[in-house]
XYZ file of C-alpha atoms in Angstrom:
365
model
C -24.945 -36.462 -51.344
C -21.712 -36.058 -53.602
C -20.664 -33.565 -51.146
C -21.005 -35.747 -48.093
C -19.443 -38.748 -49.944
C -16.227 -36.868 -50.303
C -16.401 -35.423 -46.798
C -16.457 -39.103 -45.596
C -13.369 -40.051 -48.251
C -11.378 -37.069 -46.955
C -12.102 -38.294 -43.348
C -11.631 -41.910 -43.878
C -8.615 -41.011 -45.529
C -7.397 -38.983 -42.485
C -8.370 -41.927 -40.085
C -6.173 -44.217 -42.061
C -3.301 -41.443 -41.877
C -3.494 -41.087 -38.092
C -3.983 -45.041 -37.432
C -0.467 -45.195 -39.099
C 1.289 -42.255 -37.471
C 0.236 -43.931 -34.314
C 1.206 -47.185 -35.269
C 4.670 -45.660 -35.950
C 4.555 -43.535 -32.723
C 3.634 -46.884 -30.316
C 6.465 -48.825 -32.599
C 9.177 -45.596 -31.491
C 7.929 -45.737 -28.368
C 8.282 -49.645 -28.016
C 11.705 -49.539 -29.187
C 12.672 -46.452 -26.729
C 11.515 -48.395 -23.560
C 13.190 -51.840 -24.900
C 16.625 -49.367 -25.113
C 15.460 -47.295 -21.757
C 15.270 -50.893 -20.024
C 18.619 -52.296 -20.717
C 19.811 -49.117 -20.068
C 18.342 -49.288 -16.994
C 19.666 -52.961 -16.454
C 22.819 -51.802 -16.811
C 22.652 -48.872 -14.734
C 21.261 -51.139 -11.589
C 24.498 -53.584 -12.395
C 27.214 -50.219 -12.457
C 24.773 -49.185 -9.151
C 25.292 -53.050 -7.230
C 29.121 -52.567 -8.023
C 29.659 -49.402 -7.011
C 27.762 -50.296 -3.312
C 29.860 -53.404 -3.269
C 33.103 -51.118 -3.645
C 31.369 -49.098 -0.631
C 31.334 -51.854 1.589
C 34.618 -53.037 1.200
C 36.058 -49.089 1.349
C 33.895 -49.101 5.017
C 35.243 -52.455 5.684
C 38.515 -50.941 5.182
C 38.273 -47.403 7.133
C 35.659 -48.426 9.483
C 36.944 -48.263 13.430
C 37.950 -51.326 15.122
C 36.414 -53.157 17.722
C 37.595 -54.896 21.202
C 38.540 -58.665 19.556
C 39.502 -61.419 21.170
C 42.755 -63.568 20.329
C 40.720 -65.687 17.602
C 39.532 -62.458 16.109
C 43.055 -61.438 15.620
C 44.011 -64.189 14.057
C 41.055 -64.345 11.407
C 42.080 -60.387 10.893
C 45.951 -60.894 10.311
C 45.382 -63.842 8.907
C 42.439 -63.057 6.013
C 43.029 -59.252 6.224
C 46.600 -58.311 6.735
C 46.439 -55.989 9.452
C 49.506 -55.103 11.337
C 49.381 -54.150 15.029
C 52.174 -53.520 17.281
C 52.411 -55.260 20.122
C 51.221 -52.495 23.053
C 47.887 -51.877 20.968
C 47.723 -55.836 21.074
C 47.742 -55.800 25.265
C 45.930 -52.587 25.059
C 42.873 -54.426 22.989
C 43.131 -57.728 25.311
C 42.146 -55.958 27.856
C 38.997 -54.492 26.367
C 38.073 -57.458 25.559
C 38.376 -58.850 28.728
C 36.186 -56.856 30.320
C 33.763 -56.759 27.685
C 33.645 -60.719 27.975
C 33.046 -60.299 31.635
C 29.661 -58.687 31.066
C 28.729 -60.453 27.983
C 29.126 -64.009 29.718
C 26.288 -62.634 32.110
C 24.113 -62.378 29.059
C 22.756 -59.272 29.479
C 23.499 -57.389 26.356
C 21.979 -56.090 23.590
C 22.702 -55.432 20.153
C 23.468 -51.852 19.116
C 24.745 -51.952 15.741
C 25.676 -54.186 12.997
C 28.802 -53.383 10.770
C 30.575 -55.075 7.694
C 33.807 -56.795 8.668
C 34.922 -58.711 5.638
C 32.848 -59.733 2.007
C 35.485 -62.836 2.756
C 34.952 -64.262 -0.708
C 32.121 -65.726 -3.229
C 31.850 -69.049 -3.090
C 29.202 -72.086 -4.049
C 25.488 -71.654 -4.679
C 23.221 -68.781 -4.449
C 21.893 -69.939 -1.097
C 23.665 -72.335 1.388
C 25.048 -71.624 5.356
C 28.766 -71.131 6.538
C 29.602 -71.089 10.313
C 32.537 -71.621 12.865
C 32.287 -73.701 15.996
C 32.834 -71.697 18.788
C 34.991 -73.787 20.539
C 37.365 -74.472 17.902
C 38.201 -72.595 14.530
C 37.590 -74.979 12.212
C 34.886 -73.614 9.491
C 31.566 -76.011 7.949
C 30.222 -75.087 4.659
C 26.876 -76.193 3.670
C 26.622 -75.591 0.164
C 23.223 -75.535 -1.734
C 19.861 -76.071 0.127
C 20.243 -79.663 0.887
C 22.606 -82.333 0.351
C 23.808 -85.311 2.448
C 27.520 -83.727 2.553
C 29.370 -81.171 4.472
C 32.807 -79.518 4.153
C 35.278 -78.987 7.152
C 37.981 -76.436 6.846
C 40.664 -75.850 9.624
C 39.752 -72.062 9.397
C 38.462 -68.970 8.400
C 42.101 -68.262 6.321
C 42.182 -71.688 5.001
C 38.520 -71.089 3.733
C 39.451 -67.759 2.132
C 42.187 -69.075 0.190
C 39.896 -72.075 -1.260
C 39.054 -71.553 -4.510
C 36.222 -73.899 -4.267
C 34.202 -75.941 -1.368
C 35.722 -79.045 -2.089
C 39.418 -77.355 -2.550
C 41.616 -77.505 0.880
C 38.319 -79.016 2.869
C 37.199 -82.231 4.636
C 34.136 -83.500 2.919
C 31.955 -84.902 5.784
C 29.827 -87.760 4.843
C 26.494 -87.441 7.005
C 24.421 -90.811 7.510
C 21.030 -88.507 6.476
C 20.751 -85.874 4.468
C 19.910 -82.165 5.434
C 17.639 -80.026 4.450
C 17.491 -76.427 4.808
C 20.724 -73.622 5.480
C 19.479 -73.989 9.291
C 21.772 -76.267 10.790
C 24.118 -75.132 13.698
C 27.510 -76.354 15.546
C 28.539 -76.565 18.167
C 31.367 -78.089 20.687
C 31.991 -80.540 18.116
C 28.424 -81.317 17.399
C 26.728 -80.623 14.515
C 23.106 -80.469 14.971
C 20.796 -80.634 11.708
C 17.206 -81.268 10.069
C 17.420 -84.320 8.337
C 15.455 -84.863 5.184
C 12.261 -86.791 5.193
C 9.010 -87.248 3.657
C 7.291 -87.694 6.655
C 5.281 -84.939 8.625
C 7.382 -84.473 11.726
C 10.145 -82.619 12.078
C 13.179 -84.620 13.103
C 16.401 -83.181 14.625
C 19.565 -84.891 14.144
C 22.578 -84.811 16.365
C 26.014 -85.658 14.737
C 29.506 -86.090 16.590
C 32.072 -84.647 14.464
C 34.834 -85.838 15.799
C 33.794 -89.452 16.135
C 31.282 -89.643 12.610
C 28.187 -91.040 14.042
C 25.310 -89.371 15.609
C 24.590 -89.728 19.318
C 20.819 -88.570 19.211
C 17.878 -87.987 17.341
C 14.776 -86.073 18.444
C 11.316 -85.522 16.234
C 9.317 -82.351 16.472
C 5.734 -82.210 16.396
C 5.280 -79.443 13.991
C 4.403 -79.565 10.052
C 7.408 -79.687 8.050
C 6.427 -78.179 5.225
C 5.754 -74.717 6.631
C 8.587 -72.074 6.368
C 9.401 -70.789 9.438
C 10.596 -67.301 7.079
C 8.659 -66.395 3.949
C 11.446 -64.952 1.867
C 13.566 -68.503 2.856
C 11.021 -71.503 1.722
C 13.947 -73.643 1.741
C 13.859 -72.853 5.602
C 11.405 -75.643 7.232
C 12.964 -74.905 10.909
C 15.899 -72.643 11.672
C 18.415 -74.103 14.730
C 20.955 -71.372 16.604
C 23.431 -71.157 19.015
C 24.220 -68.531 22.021
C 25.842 -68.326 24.755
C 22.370 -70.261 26.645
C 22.576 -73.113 24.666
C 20.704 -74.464 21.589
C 17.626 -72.725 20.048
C 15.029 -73.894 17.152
C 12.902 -71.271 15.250
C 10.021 -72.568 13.450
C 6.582 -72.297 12.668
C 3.746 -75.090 13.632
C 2.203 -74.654 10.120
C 1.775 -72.807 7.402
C -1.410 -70.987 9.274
C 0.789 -69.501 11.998
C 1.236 -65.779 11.418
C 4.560 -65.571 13.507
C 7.709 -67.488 14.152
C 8.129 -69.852 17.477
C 11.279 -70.106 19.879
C 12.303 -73.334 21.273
C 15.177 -74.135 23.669
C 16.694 -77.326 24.041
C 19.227 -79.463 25.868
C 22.368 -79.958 23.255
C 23.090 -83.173 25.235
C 19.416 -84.617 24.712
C 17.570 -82.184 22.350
C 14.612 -82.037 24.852
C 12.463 -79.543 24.329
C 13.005 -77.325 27.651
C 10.141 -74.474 27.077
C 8.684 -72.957 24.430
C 7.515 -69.270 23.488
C 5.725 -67.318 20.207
C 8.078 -64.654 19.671
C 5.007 -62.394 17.977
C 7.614 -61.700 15.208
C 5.752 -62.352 11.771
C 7.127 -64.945 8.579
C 6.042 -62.287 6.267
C 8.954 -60.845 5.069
C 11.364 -62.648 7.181
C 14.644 -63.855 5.930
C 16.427 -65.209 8.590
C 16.959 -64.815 12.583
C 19.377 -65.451 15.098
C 19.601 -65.612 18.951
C 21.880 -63.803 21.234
C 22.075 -63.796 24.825
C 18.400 -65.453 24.879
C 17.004 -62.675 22.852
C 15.741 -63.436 18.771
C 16.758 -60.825 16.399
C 14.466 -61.412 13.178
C 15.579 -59.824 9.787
C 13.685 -58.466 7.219
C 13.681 -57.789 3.562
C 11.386 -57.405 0.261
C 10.847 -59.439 -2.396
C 12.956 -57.265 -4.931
C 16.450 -57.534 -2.197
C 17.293 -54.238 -0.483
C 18.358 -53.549 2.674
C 18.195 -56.034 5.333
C 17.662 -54.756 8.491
C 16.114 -55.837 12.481
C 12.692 -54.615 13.164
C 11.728 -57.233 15.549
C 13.062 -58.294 18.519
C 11.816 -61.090 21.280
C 13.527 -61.428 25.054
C 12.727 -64.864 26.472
C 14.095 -63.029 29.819
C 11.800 -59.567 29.714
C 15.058 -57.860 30.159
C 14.137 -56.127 26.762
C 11.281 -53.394 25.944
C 10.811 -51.710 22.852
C 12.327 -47.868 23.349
C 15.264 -50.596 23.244
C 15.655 -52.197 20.813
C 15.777 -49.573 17.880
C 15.719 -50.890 13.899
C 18.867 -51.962 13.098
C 20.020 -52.124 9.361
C 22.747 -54.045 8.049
C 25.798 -52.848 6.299
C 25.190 -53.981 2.958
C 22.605 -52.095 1.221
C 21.165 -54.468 -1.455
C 21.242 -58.434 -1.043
C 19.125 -61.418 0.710
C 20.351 -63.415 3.392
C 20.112 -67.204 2.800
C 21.540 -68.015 6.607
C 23.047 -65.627 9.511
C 24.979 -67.423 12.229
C 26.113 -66.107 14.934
C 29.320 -66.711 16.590
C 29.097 -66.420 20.853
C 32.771 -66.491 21.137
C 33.731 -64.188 18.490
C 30.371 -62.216 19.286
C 30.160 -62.170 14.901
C 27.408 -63.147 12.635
C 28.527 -65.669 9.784
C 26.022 -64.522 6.999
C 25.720 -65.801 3.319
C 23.786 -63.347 0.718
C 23.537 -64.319 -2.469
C 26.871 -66.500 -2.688
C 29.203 -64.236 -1.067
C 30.378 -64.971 2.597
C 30.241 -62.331 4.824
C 31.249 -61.336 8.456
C 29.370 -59.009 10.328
C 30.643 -57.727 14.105
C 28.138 -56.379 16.371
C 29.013 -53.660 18.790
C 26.946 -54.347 22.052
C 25.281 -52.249 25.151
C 23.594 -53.806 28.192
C 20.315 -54.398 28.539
C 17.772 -52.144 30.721
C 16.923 -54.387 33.647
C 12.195 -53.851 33.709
């Protein structure tokens, strides 16, 4: 018995000495992640710096395009670059006869390239575009708000050192909700801010202040027509066609709906379900009648394409391949796309960014 009583000290005792070496180990270890972590941290800030300093380097080297006259202005102007004048003719002409086909609408996206991180600017989330009959430049700052801000253009924007510095703050008689507004011809066309259940469409002359037309939507509006946007209740775009409205009918509809309607009367003209899913969409625009929905994760990475929808059939899959955008890590809070300039006006996390999109024609099925 005396012999098994001091077997179970000695063991006890042991226990006791291996409960606190592994109270000690779990405390080094505790304290090695904690340092591993904001190591870590830091690394992924060093990491989102360094692919910043990419993009602007590809900006930089990348090709040119064909661009029209506007282009060159935005380019000389915000940029700097210096062209002589035969390269100038020689480029005009491109363009012409790449406006030629594109008029037709019957071209499809082939790649999407970084033209310009133009500056950082405003919230997180919010929408910039340009009307593409004119150059002046609308900044909707935030995720609603009953006020808008005009600049003259794309240079005077970039040498703003805030929304309300060098702009015209537009009053609107209701306020918007969601970065899913469009303009165009002078018109900016928005989703004004309600409690009821409709939807309703507003239609505001800029040039006189007042709006000329109203329309309500039958659809919920509190479901998200993207799932990574919630702020998004309805998403309206622009094209060379006309006026477009992505949305969802409610919060039990899998994939994202295409409307088009009359600018003059926002009537509904038809209607299509574009079998692209919400899950995992951040934003979508339309070009030459055909939706381009982008994609991310939860944790931002790369955005890229992966589903595309032809309200003409002119479109099958073999196609359409996945397109991913220039910038490698970020969330887009609003794409716009520009038919004149044939640009996408995107905002990602506070910065403003161009993209240009190089073009093909579409197979004719």
């Amino acid at each position: 018995m005396q012999f098994w009583h001091e077997e179970s000290r000695r063991y006890h005792t042991e226990l006791k000495d291996f409960k606190k070496l592994t109270t000690e180990t779990m405390d080094g270890l505790r304290t090695e992640h904690s340092v591993l972590f904001k190591d870590l941290e830091g690394a992924a800030v060093q990491m989102d710096r360094v692919e910043r300093e990419m993009d602007n380097v590809e900006t930089q080297t990348s090709p040119r395009a064909c661009a029209n006259k506007a282009d060159k202005v935005v380019e000389q102007g915000v940029w700097g670059l210096e062209e002589s004048r035969g390269e100038e003719e020689e480029e005009e002409e491109d363009w012409e006869e790449l406006h030629s086909e594109v008029s037709d609408c019957v071209e499809i996206i082939s790649g999407i390239r970084s033209v310009k991180i133009l500056k950082r600017l405003g919230s997180p989330k919010g929408m910039w575009t340009r009307d593409p009959r004119s150059s002046r430049v609308y900044v909707f700052n935030g995720t609603s708000g009953d006020v808008i801000y005009q600049f003259d253009s794309v240079q005077d924007f970039s040498r703003s050192s805030g929304v309300e510095e060098g702009s015209k703050q537009i009053q609107l008689p209701f306020s918007w909700i969601g970065p899913g507004s469009a303009v165009f011809n002078s018109c900016l066309y928005y989703l004004k801010q309600e409690a009821g259940a409709d939807m309703q469409v507003v239609k505001y002359d800029l040039l006189s202040g007042s709006v000329t037309d109203t329309a309500m939507f039958p659809v919920d509006s509190h479901a998200t027509v993207y799932n990574l946007n919630p702020e998004i209740v309805a998403d309206l775009a622009v094209d060379d066609e006309g006026l477009w409205l992505l949305y969802a009918n409610s919060d039990s509809e899998p994939n994202i709906n295409l409307a088009k309607m009359d600018p003059a009367t926002l009537d509904i003209e038809e209607i299509w379900d574009t079998r692209c899913p919400r899950e995992h969409a951040e934003a979508a625009f339309v070009v030459c009648g055909t939706v381009y929905v982008v994609y991310n994760t939860r944790l931002p990475s790369r955005s890229r394409v992966q589903c595309v929808f032809d309200v003409n059939d002119m479109v099958i899959s073999e196609e359409a391949p996945l397109l991913y955008f220039p910038r490698r890590y970020g969330a887009h809070a609003s794409l716009k796309y520009n038919p004149e300039e044939k640009q996408l006006y995107g905002w990602d996390d506070g910065y403003q960014i161009i993209y240009r999109l190089t073009m093909k024609r579409k197979l004719l099925v």
